[in-house]
PDB file of C-alpha atoms in Angstrom:
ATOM      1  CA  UNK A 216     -62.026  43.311-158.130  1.00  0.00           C
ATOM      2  CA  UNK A 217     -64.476  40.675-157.720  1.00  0.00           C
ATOM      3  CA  UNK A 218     -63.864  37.335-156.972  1.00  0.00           C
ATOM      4  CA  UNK A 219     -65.822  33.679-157.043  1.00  0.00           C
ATOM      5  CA  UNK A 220     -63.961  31.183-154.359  1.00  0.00           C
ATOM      6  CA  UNK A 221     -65.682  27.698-154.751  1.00  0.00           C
ATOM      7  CA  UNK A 222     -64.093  25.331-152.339  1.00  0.00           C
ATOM      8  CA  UNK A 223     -64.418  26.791-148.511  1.00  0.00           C
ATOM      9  CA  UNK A 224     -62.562  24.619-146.450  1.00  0.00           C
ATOM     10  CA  UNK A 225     -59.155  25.514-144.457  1.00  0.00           C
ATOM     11  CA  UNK A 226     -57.356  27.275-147.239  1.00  0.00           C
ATOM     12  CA  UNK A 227     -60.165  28.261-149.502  1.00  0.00           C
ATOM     13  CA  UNK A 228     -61.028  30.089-146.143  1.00  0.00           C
ATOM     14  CA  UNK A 229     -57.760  31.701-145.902  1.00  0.00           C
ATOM     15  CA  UNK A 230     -58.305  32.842-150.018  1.00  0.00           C
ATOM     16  CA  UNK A 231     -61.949  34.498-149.031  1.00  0.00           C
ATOM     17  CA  UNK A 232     -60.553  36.133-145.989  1.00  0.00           C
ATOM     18  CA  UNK A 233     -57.229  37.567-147.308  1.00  0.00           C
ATOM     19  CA  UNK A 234     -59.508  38.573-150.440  1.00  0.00           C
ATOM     20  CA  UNK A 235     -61.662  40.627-148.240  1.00  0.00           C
ATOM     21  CA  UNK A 236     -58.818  42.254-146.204  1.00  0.00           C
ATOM     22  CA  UNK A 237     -57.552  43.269-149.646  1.00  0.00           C
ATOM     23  CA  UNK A 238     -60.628  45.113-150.061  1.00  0.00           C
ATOM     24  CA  UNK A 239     -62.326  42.835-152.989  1.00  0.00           C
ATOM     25  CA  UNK A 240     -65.558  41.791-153.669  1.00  0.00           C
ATOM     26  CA  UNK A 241     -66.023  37.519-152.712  1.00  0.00           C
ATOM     27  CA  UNK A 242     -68.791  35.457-154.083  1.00  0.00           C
ATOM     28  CA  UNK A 243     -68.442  32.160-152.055  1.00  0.00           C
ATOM     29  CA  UNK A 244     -69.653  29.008-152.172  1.00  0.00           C
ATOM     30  CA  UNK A 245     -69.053  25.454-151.291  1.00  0.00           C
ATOM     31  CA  UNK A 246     -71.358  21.923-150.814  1.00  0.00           C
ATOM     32  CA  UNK A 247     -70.914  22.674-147.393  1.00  0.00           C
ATOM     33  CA  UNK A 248     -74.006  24.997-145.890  1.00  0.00           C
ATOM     34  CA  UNK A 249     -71.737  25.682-142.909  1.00  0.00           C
ATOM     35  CA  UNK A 250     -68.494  26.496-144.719  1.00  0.00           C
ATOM     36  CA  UNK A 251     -70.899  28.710-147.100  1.00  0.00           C
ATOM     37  CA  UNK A 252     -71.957  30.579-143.867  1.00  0.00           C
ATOM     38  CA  UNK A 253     -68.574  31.044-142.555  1.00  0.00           C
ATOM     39  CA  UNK A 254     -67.651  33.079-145.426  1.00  0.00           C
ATOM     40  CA  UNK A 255     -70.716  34.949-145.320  1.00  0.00           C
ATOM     41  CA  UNK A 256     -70.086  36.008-141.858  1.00  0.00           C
ATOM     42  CA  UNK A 257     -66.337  37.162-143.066  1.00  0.00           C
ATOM     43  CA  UNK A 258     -67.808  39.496-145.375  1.00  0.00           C
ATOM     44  CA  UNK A 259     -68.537  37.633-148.310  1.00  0.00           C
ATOM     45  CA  UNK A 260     -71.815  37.387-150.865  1.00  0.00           C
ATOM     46  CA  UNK A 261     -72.668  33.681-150.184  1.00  0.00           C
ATOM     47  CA  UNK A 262     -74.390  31.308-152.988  1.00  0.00           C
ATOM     48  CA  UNK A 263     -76.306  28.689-152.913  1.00  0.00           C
ATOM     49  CA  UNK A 264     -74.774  26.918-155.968  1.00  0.00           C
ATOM     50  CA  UNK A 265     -72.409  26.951-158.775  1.00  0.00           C
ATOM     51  CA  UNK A 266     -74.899  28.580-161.399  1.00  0.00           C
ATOM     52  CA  UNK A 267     -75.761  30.922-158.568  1.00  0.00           C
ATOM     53  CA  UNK A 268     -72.074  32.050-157.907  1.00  0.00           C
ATOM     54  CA  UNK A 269     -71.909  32.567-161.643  1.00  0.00           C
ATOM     55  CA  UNK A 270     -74.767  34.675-161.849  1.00  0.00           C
ATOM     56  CA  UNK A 271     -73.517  37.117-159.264  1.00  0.00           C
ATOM     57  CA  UNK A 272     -70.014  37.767-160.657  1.00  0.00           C
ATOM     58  CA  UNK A 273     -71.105  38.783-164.095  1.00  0.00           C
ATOM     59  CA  UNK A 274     -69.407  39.034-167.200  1.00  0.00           C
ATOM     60  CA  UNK A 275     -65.620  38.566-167.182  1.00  0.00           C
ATOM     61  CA  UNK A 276     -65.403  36.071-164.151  1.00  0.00           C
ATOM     62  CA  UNK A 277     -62.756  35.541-162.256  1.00  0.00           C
ATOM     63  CA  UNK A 278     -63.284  31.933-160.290  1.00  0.00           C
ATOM     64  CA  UNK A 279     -60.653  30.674-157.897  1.00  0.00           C
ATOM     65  CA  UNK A 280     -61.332  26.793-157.326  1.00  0.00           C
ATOM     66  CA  UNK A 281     -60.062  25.070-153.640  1.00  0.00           C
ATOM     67  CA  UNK A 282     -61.187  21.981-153.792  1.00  0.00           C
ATOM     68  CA  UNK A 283     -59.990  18.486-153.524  1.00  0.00           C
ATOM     69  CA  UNK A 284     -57.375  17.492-156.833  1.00  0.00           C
ATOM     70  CA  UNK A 285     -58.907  15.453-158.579  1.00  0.00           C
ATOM     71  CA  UNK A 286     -63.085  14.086-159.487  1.00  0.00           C
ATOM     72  CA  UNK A 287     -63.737  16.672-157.364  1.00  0.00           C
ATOM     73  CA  UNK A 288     -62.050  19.297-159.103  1.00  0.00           C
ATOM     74  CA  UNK A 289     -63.334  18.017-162.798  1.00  0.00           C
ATOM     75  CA  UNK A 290     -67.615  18.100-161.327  1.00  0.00           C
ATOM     76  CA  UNK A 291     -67.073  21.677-160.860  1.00  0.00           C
ATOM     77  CA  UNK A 292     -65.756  22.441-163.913  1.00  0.00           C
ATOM     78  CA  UNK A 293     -68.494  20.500-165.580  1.00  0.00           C
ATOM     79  CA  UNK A 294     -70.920  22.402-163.351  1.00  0.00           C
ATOM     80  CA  UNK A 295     -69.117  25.976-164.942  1.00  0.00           C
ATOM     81  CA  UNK A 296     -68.992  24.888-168.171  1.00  0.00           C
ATOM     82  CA  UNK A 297     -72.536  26.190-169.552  1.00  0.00           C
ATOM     83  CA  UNK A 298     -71.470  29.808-167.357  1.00  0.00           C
ATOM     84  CA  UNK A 299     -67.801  29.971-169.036  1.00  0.00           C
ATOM     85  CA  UNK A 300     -66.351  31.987-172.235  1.00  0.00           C
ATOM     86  CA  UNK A 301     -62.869  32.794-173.263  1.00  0.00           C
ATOM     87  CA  UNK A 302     -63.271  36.421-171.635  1.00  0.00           C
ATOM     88  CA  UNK A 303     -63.174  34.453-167.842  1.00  0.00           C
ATOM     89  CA  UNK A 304     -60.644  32.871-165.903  1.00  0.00           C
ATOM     90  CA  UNK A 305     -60.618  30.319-163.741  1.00  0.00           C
ATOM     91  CA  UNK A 306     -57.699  29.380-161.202  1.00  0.00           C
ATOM     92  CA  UNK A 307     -57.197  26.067-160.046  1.00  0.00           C
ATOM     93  CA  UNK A 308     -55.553  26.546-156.284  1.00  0.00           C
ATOM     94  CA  UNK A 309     -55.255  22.486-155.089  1.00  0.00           C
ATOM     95  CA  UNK A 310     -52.819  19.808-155.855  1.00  0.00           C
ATOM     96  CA  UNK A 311     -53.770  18.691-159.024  1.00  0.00           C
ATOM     97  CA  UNK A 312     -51.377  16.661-160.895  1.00  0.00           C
ATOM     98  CA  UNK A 313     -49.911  18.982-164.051  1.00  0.00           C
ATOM     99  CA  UNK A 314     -50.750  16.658-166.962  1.00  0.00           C
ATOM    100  CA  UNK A 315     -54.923  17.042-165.519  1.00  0.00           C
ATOM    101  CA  UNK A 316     -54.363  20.684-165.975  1.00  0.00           C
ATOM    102  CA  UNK A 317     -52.714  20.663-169.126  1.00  0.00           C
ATOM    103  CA  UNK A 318     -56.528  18.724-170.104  1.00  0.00           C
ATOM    104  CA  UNK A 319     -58.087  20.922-167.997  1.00  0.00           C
ATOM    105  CA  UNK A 320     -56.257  23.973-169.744  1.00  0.00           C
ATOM    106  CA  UNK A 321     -57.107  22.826-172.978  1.00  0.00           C
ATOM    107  CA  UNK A 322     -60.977  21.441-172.233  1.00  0.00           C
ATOM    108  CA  UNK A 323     -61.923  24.329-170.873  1.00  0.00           C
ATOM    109  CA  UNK A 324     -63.737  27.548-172.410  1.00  0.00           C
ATOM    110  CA  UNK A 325     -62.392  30.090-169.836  1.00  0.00           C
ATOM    111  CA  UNK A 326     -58.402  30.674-169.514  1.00  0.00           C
ATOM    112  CA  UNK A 327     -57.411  28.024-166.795  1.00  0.00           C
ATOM    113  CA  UNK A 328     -54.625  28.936-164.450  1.00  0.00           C
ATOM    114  CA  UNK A 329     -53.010  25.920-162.446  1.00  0.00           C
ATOM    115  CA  UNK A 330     -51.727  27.341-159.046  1.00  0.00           C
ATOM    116  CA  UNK A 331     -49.313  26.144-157.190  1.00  0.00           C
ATOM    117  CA  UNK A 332     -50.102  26.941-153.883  1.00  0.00           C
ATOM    118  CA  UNK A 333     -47.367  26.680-150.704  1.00  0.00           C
ATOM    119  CA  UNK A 334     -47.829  27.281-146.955  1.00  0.00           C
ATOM    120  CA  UNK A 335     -50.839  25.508-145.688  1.00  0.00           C
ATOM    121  CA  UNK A 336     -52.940  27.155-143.180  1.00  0.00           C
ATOM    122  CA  UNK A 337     -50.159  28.258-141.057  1.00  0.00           C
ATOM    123  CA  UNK A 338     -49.802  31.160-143.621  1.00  0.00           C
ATOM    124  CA  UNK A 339     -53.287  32.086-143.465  1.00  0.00           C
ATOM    125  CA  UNK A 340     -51.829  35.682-141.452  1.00  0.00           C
ATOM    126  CA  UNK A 341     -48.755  35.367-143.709  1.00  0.00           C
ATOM    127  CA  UNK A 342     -50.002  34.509-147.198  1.00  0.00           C
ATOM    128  CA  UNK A 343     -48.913  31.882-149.486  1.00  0.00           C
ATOM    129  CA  UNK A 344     -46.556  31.029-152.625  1.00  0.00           C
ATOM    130  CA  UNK A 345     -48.217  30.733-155.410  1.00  0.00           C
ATOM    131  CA  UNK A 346     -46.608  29.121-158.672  1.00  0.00           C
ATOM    132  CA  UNK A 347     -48.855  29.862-161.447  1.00  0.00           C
ATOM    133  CA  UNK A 348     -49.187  28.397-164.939  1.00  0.00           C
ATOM    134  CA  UNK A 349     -50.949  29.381-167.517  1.00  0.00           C
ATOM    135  CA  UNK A 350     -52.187  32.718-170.003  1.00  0.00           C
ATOM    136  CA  UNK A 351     -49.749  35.849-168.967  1.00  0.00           C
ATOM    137  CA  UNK A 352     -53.073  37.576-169.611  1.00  0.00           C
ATOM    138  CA  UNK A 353     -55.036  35.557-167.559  1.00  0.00           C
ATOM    139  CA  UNK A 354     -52.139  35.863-164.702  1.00  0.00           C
ATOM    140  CA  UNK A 355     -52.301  39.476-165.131  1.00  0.00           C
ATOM    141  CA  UNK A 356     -55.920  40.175-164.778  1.00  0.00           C
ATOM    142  CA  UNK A 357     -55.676  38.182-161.323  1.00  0.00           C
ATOM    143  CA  UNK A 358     -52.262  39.698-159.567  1.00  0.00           C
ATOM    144  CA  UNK A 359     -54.407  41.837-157.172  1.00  0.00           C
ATOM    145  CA  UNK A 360     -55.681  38.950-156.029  1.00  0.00           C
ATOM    146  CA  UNK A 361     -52.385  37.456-156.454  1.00  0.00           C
ATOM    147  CA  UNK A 362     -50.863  39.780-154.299  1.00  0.00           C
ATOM    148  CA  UNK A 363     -53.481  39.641-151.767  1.00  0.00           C
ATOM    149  CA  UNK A 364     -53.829  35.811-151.254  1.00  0.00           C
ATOM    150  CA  UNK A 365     -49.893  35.416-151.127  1.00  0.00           C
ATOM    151  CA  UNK A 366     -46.786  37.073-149.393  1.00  0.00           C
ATOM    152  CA  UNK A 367     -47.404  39.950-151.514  1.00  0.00           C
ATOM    153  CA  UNK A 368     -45.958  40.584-155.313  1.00  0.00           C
ATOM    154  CA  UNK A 369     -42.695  38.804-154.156  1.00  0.00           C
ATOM    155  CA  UNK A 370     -44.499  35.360-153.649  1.00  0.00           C
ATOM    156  CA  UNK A 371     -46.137  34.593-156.576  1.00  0.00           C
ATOM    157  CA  UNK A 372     -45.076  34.716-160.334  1.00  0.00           C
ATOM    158  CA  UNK A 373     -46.136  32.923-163.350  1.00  0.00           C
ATOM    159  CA  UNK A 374     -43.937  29.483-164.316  1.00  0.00           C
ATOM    160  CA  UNK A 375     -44.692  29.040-167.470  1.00  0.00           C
ATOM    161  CA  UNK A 376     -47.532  28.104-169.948  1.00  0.00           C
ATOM    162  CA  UNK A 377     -50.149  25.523-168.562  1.00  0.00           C
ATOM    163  CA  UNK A 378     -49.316  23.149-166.303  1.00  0.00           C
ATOM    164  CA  UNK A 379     -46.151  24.617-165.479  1.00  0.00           C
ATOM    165  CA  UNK A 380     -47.680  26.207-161.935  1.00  0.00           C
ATOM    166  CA  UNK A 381     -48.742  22.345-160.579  1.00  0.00           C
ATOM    167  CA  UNK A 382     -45.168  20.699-162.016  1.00  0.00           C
ATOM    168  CA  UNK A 383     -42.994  23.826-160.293  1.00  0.00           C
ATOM    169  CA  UNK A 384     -45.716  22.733-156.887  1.00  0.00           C
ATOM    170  CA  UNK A 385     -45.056  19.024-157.441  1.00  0.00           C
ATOM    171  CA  UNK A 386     -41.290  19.144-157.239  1.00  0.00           C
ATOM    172  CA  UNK A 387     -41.800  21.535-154.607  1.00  0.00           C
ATOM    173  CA  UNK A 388     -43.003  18.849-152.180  1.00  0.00           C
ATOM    174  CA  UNK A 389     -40.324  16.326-153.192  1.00  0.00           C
ATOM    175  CA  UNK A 390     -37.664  18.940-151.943  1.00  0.00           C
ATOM    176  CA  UNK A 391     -39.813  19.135-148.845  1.00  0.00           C
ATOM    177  CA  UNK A 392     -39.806  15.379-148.099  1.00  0.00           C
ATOM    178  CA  UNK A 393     -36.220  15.541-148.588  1.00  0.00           C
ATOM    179  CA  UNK A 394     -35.655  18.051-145.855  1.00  0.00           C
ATOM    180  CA  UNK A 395     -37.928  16.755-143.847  1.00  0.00           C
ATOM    181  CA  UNK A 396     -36.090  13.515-143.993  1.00  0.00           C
ATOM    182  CA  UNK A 397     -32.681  15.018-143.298  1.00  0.00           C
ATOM    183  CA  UNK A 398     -34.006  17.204-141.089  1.00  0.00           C
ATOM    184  CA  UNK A 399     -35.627  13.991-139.166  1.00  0.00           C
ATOM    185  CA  UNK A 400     -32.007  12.376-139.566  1.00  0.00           C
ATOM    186  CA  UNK A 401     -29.951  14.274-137.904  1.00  0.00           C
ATOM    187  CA  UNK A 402     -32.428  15.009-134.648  1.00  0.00           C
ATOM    188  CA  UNK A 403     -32.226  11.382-134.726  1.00  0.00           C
ATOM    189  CA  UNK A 404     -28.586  10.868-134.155  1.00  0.00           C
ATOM    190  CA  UNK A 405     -28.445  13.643-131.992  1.00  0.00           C
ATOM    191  CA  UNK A 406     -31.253  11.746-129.753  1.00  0.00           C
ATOM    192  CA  UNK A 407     -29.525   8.416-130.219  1.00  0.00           C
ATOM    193  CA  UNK A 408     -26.133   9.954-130.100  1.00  0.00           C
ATOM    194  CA  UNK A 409     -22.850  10.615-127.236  1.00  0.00           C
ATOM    195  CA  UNK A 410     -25.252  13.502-125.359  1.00  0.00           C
ATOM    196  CA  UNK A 411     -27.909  14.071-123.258  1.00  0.00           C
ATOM    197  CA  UNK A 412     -29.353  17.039-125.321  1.00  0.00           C
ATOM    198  CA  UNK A 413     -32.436  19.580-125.135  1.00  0.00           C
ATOM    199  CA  UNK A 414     -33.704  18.946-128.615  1.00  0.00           C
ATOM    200  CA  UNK A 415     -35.537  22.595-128.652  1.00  0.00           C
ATOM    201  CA  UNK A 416     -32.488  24.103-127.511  1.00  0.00           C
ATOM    202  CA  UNK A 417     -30.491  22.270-131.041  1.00  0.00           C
ATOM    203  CA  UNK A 418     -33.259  23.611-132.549  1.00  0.00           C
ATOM    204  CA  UNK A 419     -33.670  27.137-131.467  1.00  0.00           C
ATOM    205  CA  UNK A 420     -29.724  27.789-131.860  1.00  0.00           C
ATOM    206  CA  UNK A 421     -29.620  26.217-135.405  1.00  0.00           C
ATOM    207  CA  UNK A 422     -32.355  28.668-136.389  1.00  0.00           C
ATOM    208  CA  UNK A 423     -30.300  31.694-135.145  1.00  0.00           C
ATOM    209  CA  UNK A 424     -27.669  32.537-138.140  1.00  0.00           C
ATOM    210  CA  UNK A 425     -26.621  29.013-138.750  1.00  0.00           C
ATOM    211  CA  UNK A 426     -26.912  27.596-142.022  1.00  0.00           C
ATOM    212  CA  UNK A 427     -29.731  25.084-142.226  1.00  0.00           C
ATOM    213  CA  UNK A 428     -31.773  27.595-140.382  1.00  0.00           C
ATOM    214  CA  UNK A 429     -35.604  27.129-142.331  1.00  0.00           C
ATOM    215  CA  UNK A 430     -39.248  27.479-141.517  1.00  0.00           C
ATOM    216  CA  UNK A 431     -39.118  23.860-140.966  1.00  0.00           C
ATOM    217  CA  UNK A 432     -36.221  23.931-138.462  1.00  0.00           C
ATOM    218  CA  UNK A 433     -38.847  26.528-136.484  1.00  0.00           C
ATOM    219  CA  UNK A 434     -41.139  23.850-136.486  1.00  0.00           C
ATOM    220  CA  UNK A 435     -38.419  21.492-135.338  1.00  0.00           C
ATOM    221  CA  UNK A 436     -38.460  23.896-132.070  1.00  0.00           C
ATOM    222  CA  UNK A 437     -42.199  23.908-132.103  1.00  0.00           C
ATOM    223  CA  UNK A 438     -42.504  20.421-132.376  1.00  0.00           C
ATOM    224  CA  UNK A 439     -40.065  19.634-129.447  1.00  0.00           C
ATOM    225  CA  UNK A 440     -41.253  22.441-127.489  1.00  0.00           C
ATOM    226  CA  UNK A 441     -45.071  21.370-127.363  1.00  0.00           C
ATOM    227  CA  UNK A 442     -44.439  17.134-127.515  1.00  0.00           C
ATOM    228  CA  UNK A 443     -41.161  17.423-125.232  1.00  0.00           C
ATOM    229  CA  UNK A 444     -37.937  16.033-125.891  1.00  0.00           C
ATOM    230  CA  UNK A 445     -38.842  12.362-127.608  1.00  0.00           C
ATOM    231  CA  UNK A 446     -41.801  13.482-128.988  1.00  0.00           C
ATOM    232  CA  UNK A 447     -43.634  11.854-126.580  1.00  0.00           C
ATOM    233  CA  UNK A 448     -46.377   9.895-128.361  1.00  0.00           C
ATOM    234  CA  UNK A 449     -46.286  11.216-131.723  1.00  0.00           C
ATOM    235  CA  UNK A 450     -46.692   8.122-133.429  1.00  0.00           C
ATOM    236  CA  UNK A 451     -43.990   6.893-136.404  1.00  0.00           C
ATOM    237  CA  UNK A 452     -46.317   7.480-139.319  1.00  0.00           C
ATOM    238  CA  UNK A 453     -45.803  10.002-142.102  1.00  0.00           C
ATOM    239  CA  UNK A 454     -49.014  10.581-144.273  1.00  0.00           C
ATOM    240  CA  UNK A 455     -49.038  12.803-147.496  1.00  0.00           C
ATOM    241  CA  UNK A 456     -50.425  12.905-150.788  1.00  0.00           C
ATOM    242  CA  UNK A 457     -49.617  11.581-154.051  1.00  0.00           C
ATOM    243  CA  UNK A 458     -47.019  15.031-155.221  1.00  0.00           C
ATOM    244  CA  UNK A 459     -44.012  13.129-153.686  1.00  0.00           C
ATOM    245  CA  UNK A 460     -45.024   9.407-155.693  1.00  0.00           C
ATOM    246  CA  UNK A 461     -45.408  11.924-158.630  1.00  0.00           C
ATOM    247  CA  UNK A 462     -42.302  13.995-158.364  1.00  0.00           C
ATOM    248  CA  UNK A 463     -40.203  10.308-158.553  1.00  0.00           C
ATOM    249  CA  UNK A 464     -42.122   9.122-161.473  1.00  0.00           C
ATOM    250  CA  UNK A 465     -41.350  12.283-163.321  1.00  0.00           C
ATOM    251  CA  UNK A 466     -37.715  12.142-162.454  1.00  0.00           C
ATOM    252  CA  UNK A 467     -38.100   8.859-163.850  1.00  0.00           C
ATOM    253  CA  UNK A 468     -39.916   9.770-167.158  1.00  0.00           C
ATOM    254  CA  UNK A 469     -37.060  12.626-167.596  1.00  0.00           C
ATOM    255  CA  UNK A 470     -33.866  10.332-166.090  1.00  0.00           C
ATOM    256  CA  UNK A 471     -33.156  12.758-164.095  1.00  0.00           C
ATOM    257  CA  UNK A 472     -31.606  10.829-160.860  1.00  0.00           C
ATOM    258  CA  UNK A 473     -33.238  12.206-157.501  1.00  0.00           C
ATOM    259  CA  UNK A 474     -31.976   9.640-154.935  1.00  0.00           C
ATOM    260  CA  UNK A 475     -32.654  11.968-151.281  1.00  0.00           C
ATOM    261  CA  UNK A 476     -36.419  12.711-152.774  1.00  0.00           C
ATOM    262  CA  UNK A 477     -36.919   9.123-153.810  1.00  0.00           C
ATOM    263  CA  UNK A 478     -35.197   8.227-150.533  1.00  0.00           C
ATOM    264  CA  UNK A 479     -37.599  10.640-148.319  1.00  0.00           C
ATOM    265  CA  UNK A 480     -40.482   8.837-150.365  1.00  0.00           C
ATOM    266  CA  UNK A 481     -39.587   5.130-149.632  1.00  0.00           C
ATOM    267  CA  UNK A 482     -39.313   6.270-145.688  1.00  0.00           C
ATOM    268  CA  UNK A 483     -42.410   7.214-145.833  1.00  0.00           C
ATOM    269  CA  UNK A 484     -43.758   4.089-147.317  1.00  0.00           C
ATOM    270  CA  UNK A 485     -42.194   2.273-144.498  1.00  0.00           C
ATOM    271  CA  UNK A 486     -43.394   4.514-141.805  1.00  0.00           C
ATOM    272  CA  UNK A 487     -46.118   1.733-141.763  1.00  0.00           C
ATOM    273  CA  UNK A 488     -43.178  -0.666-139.491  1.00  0.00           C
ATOM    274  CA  UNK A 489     -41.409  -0.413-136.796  1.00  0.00           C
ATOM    275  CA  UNK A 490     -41.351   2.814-135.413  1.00  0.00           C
ATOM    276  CA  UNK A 491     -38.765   5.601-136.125  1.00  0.00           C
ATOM    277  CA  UNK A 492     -37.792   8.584-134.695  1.00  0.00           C
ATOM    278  CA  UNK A 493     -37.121  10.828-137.720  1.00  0.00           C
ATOM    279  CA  UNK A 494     -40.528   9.750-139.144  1.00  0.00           C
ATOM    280  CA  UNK A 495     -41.909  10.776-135.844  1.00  0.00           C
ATOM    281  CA  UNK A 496     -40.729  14.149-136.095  1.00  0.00           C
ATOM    282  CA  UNK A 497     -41.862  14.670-139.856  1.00  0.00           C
ATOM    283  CA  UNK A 498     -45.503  13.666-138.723  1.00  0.00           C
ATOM    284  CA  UNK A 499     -45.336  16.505-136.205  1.00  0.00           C
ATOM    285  CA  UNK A 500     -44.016  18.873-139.205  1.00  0.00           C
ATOM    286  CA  UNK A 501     -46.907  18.423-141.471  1.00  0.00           C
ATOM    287  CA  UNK A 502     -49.057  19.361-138.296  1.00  0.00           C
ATOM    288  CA  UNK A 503     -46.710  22.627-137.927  1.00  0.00           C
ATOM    289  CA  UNK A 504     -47.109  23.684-141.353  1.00  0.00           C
ATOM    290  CA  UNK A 505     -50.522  22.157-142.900  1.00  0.00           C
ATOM    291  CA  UNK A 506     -52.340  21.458-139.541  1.00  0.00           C
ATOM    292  CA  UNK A 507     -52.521  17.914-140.481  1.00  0.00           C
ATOM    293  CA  UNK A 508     -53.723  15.649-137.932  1.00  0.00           C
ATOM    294  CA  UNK A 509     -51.101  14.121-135.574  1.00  0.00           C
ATOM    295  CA  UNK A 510     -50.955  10.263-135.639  1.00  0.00           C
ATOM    296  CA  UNK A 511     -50.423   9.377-132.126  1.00  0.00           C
ATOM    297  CA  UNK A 512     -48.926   5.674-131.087  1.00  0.00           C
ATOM    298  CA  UNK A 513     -52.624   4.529-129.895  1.00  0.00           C
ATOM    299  CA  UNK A 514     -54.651   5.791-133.062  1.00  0.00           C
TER     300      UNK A 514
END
């Protein structure tokens, strides 16, 4: 099928090139000249604009958008809006908060799939999860590219009507603070503890049968492997965006008590003072599995 990717940085990369390996047709496009070339050079029809991308995919569209949640995300659907009907779809692949894409859903001409999308650019050979909300038809004319962007059939299914995909996403990332944090914990009282211990050795055997073995424990290994037993100078600083403030808010809207997400949330808040090893280990995680920069202790 053909496709229109607006949005061409690390993962709307990964959704041109897994597209193409698929064997579908990519219109591409992005403010970026560069980024625009890049995809060109994959194998993809580049455009010079929105209108432009439009006018190369036809009737029945079928846009994926990857770019930032938020204004960002809201100019490009402005800039679609004279090119969209109710026959298109359009498939919003970033963080957006779920009650923006119940508007969006609603505001917009085309059917508007939010898309929940899980495993950073670490997946690129992988593919993603994708939690999708939204039209079953409009789910259902995209699951080749569906299946081609994520694991396969097994890692992506429709949530629920609109909205659904980003909420399922957003809770998603409170459970990963979580782990992170306990994960972060317990290396820490194993560091601190009776032993003198090889932390990639904890880690290795851990994530052989045991278990809390997890993708994130193998980045626990990685992590230990490549910044040595302390970490060295990965600084005690844990970025992220807003999905873990609004999973806690939404807990507290429903009253539905979520103390080891709200707890992972507040350490993260204080990752600003003095420093702490189990925050230094969950900055090194986001680099394992979003390539996120690594705050270092002289940055």
């Amino acid at each position: 099928m053909q496709l229109g990717v607006i949005g061409l940085g690390r993962m709307g990369q990964i959704v041109v090139d897994r597209s193409l390996d698929a064997g579908h047709d990519v219109v591409a496009f992005d403010l970026s000249a560069e980024a625009t070339a890049e995809a060109a050079e994959a194998g993809a029809e580049p455009a010079d604009s929105v209108a432009d991308l439009c006018d190369r995919l036809g009737d029945e569209m079928r846009i994926w958008l990857m770019v930032p949640a938020g204004d960002a995300v809201d100019a490009t659907l402005e800039d679609l809006e004279p090119h969209l009907d109710a026959d298109d779809v359009v498939v919003d692949g970033g963080n957006s908060h779920f009650e923006a894409s119940l508007r969006r859903a609603e505001a917009t001409d085309a059917a508007y799939l939010d898309c929940g999308t899980s495993g950073g650019p670490a997946s690129a050979e992988a593919g993603f999860s994708l939690m999708v909300g939204g039209p079953e038809w409009a789910y259902e004319a995209l699951v080749p590219v569906f299946d081609a962007v994520a694991t396969g059939p097994a890692g992506h299914d429709r949530m629920g009507e609109s909205g659904s995909g980003h909420y399922v996403k957003m809770v998603h990332n409170g459970v990963e603070y979580a782990l992170m944090q306990a994960y972060g914990e317990g290396f820490e009282l194993l560091a601190d503890g009776r032993f003198d211990l090889d932390m990639e050795s904890v880690a290795r055997t851990w994530n052989n049968g045991a278990v809390i073995r997890s993708w994130l424990l193998e980045l626990c290994e990685e992590a230990f492997r490549e910044e040595g037993n302390d970490l060295g100078d990965v600084a005690d600083h844990v970025a992220g965006g807003s999905t873990g403030t609004w999973t806690v808010q939404e807990a507290l809207e429903q009253e539905v008590p979520v103390p080891l997400i709200y707890q992972a949330l507040a350490e993260r808040f204080d990752s600003r003072n003095e420093g702490r090893f189990s925050r230094k280990l969950a900055n090194r995680l986001r680099y394992g599995f979003g390539r996120h920069d690594v705050k270092r202790v002289d940055e």
